[in-house]
Short mmCIF file of C-alpha atoms in Angstrom, two decimals:
data_model
loop_
_atom_site.label_atom_id
_atom_site.label_comp_id
_atom_site.label_asym_id
_atom_site.label_seq_id
_atom_site.Cartn_x
_atom_site.Cartn_y
_atom_site.Cartn_z
CA UNK A 1 -26.49 32.10 -82.13
CA UNK A 2 -29.72 29.87 -82.48
CA UNK A 3 -29.40 27.33 -85.51
CA UNK A 4 -32.72 27.02 -86.28
CA UNK A 5 -35.54 29.69 -85.15
CA UNK A 6 -39.06 28.91 -84.93
CA UNK A 7 -41.01 32.04 -84.36
CA UNK A 8 -44.67 30.92 -84.32
CA UNK A 9 -45.12 29.18 -80.83
CA UNK A 10 -49.14 28.89 -81.70
CA UNK A 11 -50.74 29.04 -84.79
CA UNK A 12 -54.31 27.94 -86.17
CA UNK A 13 -55.84 27.24 -89.44
CA UNK A 14 -59.11 26.52 -90.14
CA UNK A 15 -59.71 23.08 -91.78
CA UNK A 16 -59.16 23.06 -95.92
CA UNK A 17 -57.05 25.97 -95.72
CA UNK A 18 -53.44 26.55 -96.41
CA UNK A 19 -51.12 27.67 -93.65
CA UNK A 20 -47.43 28.10 -93.76
CA UNK A 21 -44.87 27.58 -90.78
CA UNK A 22 -41.92 29.51 -90.00
CA UNK A 23 -38.51 28.38 -90.27
CA UNK A 24 -35.01 30.41 -90.30
CA UNK A 25 -32.12 28.63 -89.99
CA UNK A 26 -27.94 29.93 -89.36
CA UNK A 27 -25.02 27.80 -91.02
CA UNK A 28 -22.01 28.83 -92.73
CA UNK A 29 -21.32 25.41 -94.27
CA UNK A 30 -22.21 25.05 -97.84
CA UNK A 31 -23.78 21.57 -97.58
CA UNK A 32 -26.84 20.98 -94.98
CA UNK A 33 -30.16 19.56 -95.24
CA UNK A 34 -33.52 20.98 -93.62
CA UNK A 35 -35.82 18.79 -92.37
CA UNK A 36 -39.62 19.26 -91.09
CA UNK A 37 -41.08 16.72 -87.96
CA UNK A 38 -44.49 16.59 -86.90
CA UNK A 39 -45.09 15.62 -83.30
CA UNK A 40 -48.93 14.88 -82.82
CA UNK A 41 -50.23 14.45 -78.86
CA UNK A 42 -49.06 10.58 -79.01
CA UNK A 43 -45.23 12.15 -79.08
CA UNK A 44 -43.73 9.89 -82.05
CA UNK A 45 -41.67 12.52 -84.09
CA UNK A 46 -42.79 11.83 -87.52
CA UNK A 47 -40.43 12.99 -90.53
CA UNK A 48 -42.44 14.87 -93.48
CA UNK A 49 -40.38 16.71 -95.57
CA UNK A 50 -36.01 17.02 -96.50
CA UNK A 51 -34.99 20.00 -98.56
CA UNK A 52 -30.73 19.76 -99.35
CA UNK A 53 -28.85 23.27 -99.98
CA UNK A 54 -28.01 22.48 -103.31
CA UNK A 55 -31.51 21.62 -104.13
CA UNK A 56 -33.27 24.02 -106.81
CA UNK A 57 -36.12 23.04 -106.56
CA UNK A 58 -38.66 23.19 -103.54
CA UNK A 59 -39.25 19.71 -101.84
CA UNK A 60 -42.91 18.63 -102.30
CA UNK A 61 -44.55 15.79 -100.06
CA UNK A 62 -48.01 15.13 -100.76
CA UNK A 63 -49.69 17.96 -98.95
CA UNK A 64 -46.47 19.44 -97.54
CA UNK A 65 -44.19 21.62 -99.55
CA UNK A 66 -40.93 23.39 -98.33
CA UNK A 67 -40.69 26.84 -99.54
CA UNK A 68 -36.70 26.97 -99.73
CA UNK A 69 -35.39 31.00 -99.97
CA UNK A 70 -31.84 29.83 -99.54
CA UNK A 71 -30.48 33.54 -99.73
CA UNK A 72 -32.63 34.54 -96.73
CA UNK A 73 -32.03 31.39 -95.16
CA UNK A 74 -35.32 30.21 -94.29
CA UNK A 75 -36.93 26.87 -95.06
CA UNK A 76 -40.81 27.36 -94.55
CA UNK A 77 -43.54 23.97 -94.37
CA UNK A 78 -46.65 25.04 -96.21
CA UNK A 79 -49.47 22.63 -95.33
CA UNK A 80 -52.24 22.71 -98.14
CA UNK A 81 -55.54 21.41 -97.52
CA UNK A 82 -55.56 21.20 -93.92
CA UNK A 83 -57.19 18.50 -92.06
CA UNK A 84 -58.11 17.89 -88.36
CA UNK A 85 -55.22 15.41 -88.21
CA UNK A 86 -52.89 17.85 -89.09
CA UNK A 87 -53.02 19.34 -85.55
CA UNK A 88 -49.95 18.41 -83.79
CA UNK A 89 -46.49 20.32 -83.08
CA UNK A 90 -44.16 20.73 -85.86
CA UNK A 91 -40.40 21.05 -85.58
CA UNK A 92 -37.78 22.46 -88.26
CA UNK A 93 -34.16 20.87 -88.09
CA UNK A 94 -30.93 21.03 -89.90
CA UNK A 95 -28.04 18.98 -90.35
CA UNK A 96 -24.51 20.27 -91.27
CA UNK A 97 -22.27 18.93 -93.40
CA UNK A 98 -18.98 19.99 -92.01
CA UNK A 99 -20.02 17.93 -88.46
CA UNK A 100 -23.32 16.06 -89.34
CA UNK A 101 -23.14 14.39 -86.32
CA UNK A 102 -26.54 15.86 -84.98
CA UNK A 103 -29.65 17.47 -86.03
CA UNK A 104 -30.51 21.10 -84.53
CA UNK A 105 -34.10 21.25 -83.72
CA UNK A 106 -36.58 24.63 -83.66
CA UNK A 107 -38.81 25.04 -80.43
CA UNK A 108 -41.33 24.21 -82.46
CA UNK A 109 -44.83 25.46 -83.48
CA UNK A 110 -48.12 24.10 -82.16
CA UNK A 111 -50.89 24.02 -84.95
CA UNK A 112 -54.55 23.64 -84.11
CA UNK A 113 -56.64 23.00 -87.10
CA UNK A 114 -59.88 24.48 -86.55
CA UNK A 115 -63.40 22.54 -87.78
CA UNK B 1 -41.29 -4.00 -86.67
CA UNK B 2 -39.95 -1.93 -89.50
CA UNK B 3 -39.10 1.17 -87.24
CA UNK B 4 -37.30 2.35 -84.37
CA UNK B 5 -38.18 0.64 -81.17
CA UNK B 6 -37.56 1.67 -77.67
CA UNK B 7 -38.29 0.12 -74.10
CA UNK B 8 -39.42 0.73 -71.84
CA UNK B 9 -42.09 3.07 -72.85
CA UNK B 10 -42.64 4.61 -69.58
CA UNK B 11 -40.48 4.12 -66.64
CA UNK B 12 -41.03 5.81 -62.96
CA UNK B 13 -37.90 5.67 -60.70
CA UNK B 14 -36.94 6.48 -57.31
CA UNK B 15 -34.51 9.59 -56.99
CA UNK B 16 -31.11 8.11 -56.77
CA UNK B 17 -31.53 4.78 -58.50
CA UNK B 18 -30.37 3.86 -61.77
CA UNK B 19 -32.20 3.56 -65.17
CA UNK B 20 -31.45 2.04 -68.30
CA UNK B 21 -33.01 2.71 -71.37
CA UNK B 22 -33.14 0.69 -74.40
CA UNK B 23 -33.29 1.80 -78.61
CA UNK B 24 -33.36 -0.65 -81.44
CA UNK B 25 -32.71 1.20 -84.61
CA UNK B 26 -33.70 0.34 -88.09
CA UNK B 27 -32.19 -2.50 -89.17
CA UNK B 28 -28.98 -1.46 -91.65
CA UNK B 29 -29.47 2.11 -90.07
CA UNK B 30 -25.74 3.06 -89.16
CA UNK B 31 -26.34 6.09 -87.32
CA UNK B 32 -28.02 6.30 -83.88
CA UNK B 33 -28.82 9.70 -81.81
CA UNK B 34 -30.48 9.89 -78.30
CA UNK B 35 -32.46 13.14 -77.73
CA UNK B 36 -34.09 14.44 -74.78
CA UNK B 37 -37.09 16.55 -74.85
CA UNK B 38 -38.58 17.76 -71.53
CA UNK B 39 -42.00 18.82 -71.05
CA UNK B 40 -43.23 21.35 -73.65
CA UNK B 41 -39.83 21.99 -74.63
CA UNK B 42 -37.62 21.21 -77.91
CA UNK B 43 -35.38 18.33 -78.35
CA UNK B 44 -31.82 18.52 -76.36
CA UNK B 45 -29.38 16.38 -78.26
CA UNK B 46 -27.41 13.70 -75.96
CA UNK B 47 -25.45 11.66 -77.86
CA UNK B 48 -24.37 10.11 -81.80
CA UNK B 49 -23.46 7.01 -82.38
CA UNK B 50 -21.81 6.27 -86.22
CA UNK B 51 -20.87 2.91 -87.50
CA UNK B 52 -17.48 2.05 -85.69
CA UNK B 53 -16.77 5.77 -84.86
CA UNK B 54 -15.97 7.39 -81.66
CA UNK B 55 -19.43 8.55 -80.66
CA UNK B 56 -20.08 12.22 -80.13
CA UNK B 57 -20.97 12.44 -76.38
CA UNK B 58 -21.00 16.67 -76.51
CA UNK B 59 -24.58 16.79 -75.56
CA UNK B 60 -24.44 14.61 -72.67
CA UNK B 61 -25.45 16.79 -69.60
CA UNK B 62 -23.40 15.30 -66.90
CA UNK B 63 -21.15 12.10 -66.01
CA UNK B 64 -24.41 10.44 -64.38
CA UNK B 65 -25.27 9.79 -68.27
CA UNK B 66 -23.48 6.85 -70.78
CA UNK B 67 -24.47 5.60 -73.59
CA UNK B 68 -23.14 2.38 -75.62
CA UNK B 69 -24.00 0.83 -78.59
CA UNK B 70 -23.44 -2.87 -78.82
CA UNK B 71 -22.50 -4.27 -82.30
CA UNK B 72 -23.33 -1.82 -84.00
CA UNK B 73 -27.04 -2.16 -83.82
CA UNK B 74 -29.38 -2.20 -79.96
CA UNK B 75 -28.08 1.16 -77.63
CA UNK B 76 -28.45 1.68 -73.92
CA UNK B 77 -28.49 4.91 -72.27
CA UNK B 78 -27.93 4.95 -68.62
CA UNK B 79 -28.60 7.41 -65.88
CA UNK B 80 -26.94 6.70 -62.60
CA UNK B 81 -28.52 8.27 -59.43
CA UNK B 82 -31.37 9.96 -61.42
CA UNK B 83 -32.78 13.29 -60.19
CA UNK B 84 -35.88 14.93 -60.62
CA UNK B 85 -34.71 17.09 -63.46
CA UNK B 86 -33.79 14.07 -65.33
CA UNK B 87 -37.73 13.32 -65.89
CA UNK B 88 -38.28 14.06 -69.49
CA UNK B 89 -38.97 12.13 -72.84
CA UNK B 90 -35.97 10.23 -74.49
CA UNK B 91 -36.00 9.84 -77.91
CA UNK B 92 -33.85 7.48 -79.90
CA UNK B 93 -33.72 8.07 -83.69
CA UNK B 94 -31.28 6.30 -86.47
CA UNK B 95 -30.57 6.87 -90.08
CA UNK B 96 -28.91 5.07 -93.30
CA UNK B 97 -26.21 7.06 -92.97
CA UNK B 98 -24.11 9.68 -91.05
CA UNK B 99 -24.26 12.42 -93.79
CA UNK B 100 -25.86 15.69 -94.05
CA UNK B 101 -28.52 14.87 -96.53
CA UNK B 102 -30.41 11.77 -94.66
CA UNK B 103 -33.31 11.98 -92.60
CA UNK B 104 -33.60 10.07 -88.83
CA UNK B 105 -36.70 8.01 -87.75
CA UNK B 106 -37.76 8.25 -84.33
CA UNK B 107 -39.22 5.63 -81.91
CA UNK B 108 -41.59 6.42 -79.72
CA UNK B 109 -39.44 7.78 -76.69
CA UNK B 110 -39.52 6.36 -73.05
CA UNK B 111 -41.13 8.62 -70.59
CA UNK B 112 -38.75 9.04 -67.63
CA UNK B 113 -40.20 10.32 -64.50
CA UNK B 114 -38.32 10.59 -61.37
CA UNK B 115 -39.87 10.83 -58.11
#
């Protein structure tokens, strides 16, 4: 089974609107971390936000927030007030506590912000 | 600089030649990762180093691939007898610890083209 599933290959959003990028995960570990990365066309992976499995509050970082629903095993990224510079690929990733050796990445969602 | 540095940025090599890709992690980071990203694809785990522990080589696709990390800092990924299917962007990342709740920071990648 896939560790991380991102079901939206491409998304469009109007500038200044909010958008939600979906991510579901699969693990039997109690301890795990969930991460979102942004990859602009330049290619570098930029860390956006982190949510730990024991965190009761949803993580927020500026315009980014993570909608963490543990029972559903989902960790959706919400971007508020979209900007043209938000156009990029977005990857959801997980790191498990038992092994922790690698980050498991989803296949990514391409976000396009329309002016 | 303060970030993860990779060199070269681009490498074009002839099929059958050996190549070496270099990664300078963030100073003080104990964990180092190599990933491969083929065109339009997600990230494929290659190898993980954590401190003085034996590396996790479970992602290396063949015995033509090897990596080392000297002095717990700089890492070199070596591909012997390159094949056209090795063409990809090779991404290096480092993190403060090897724990599951620690984010990784990526370099800008090395784009390898085998002709």
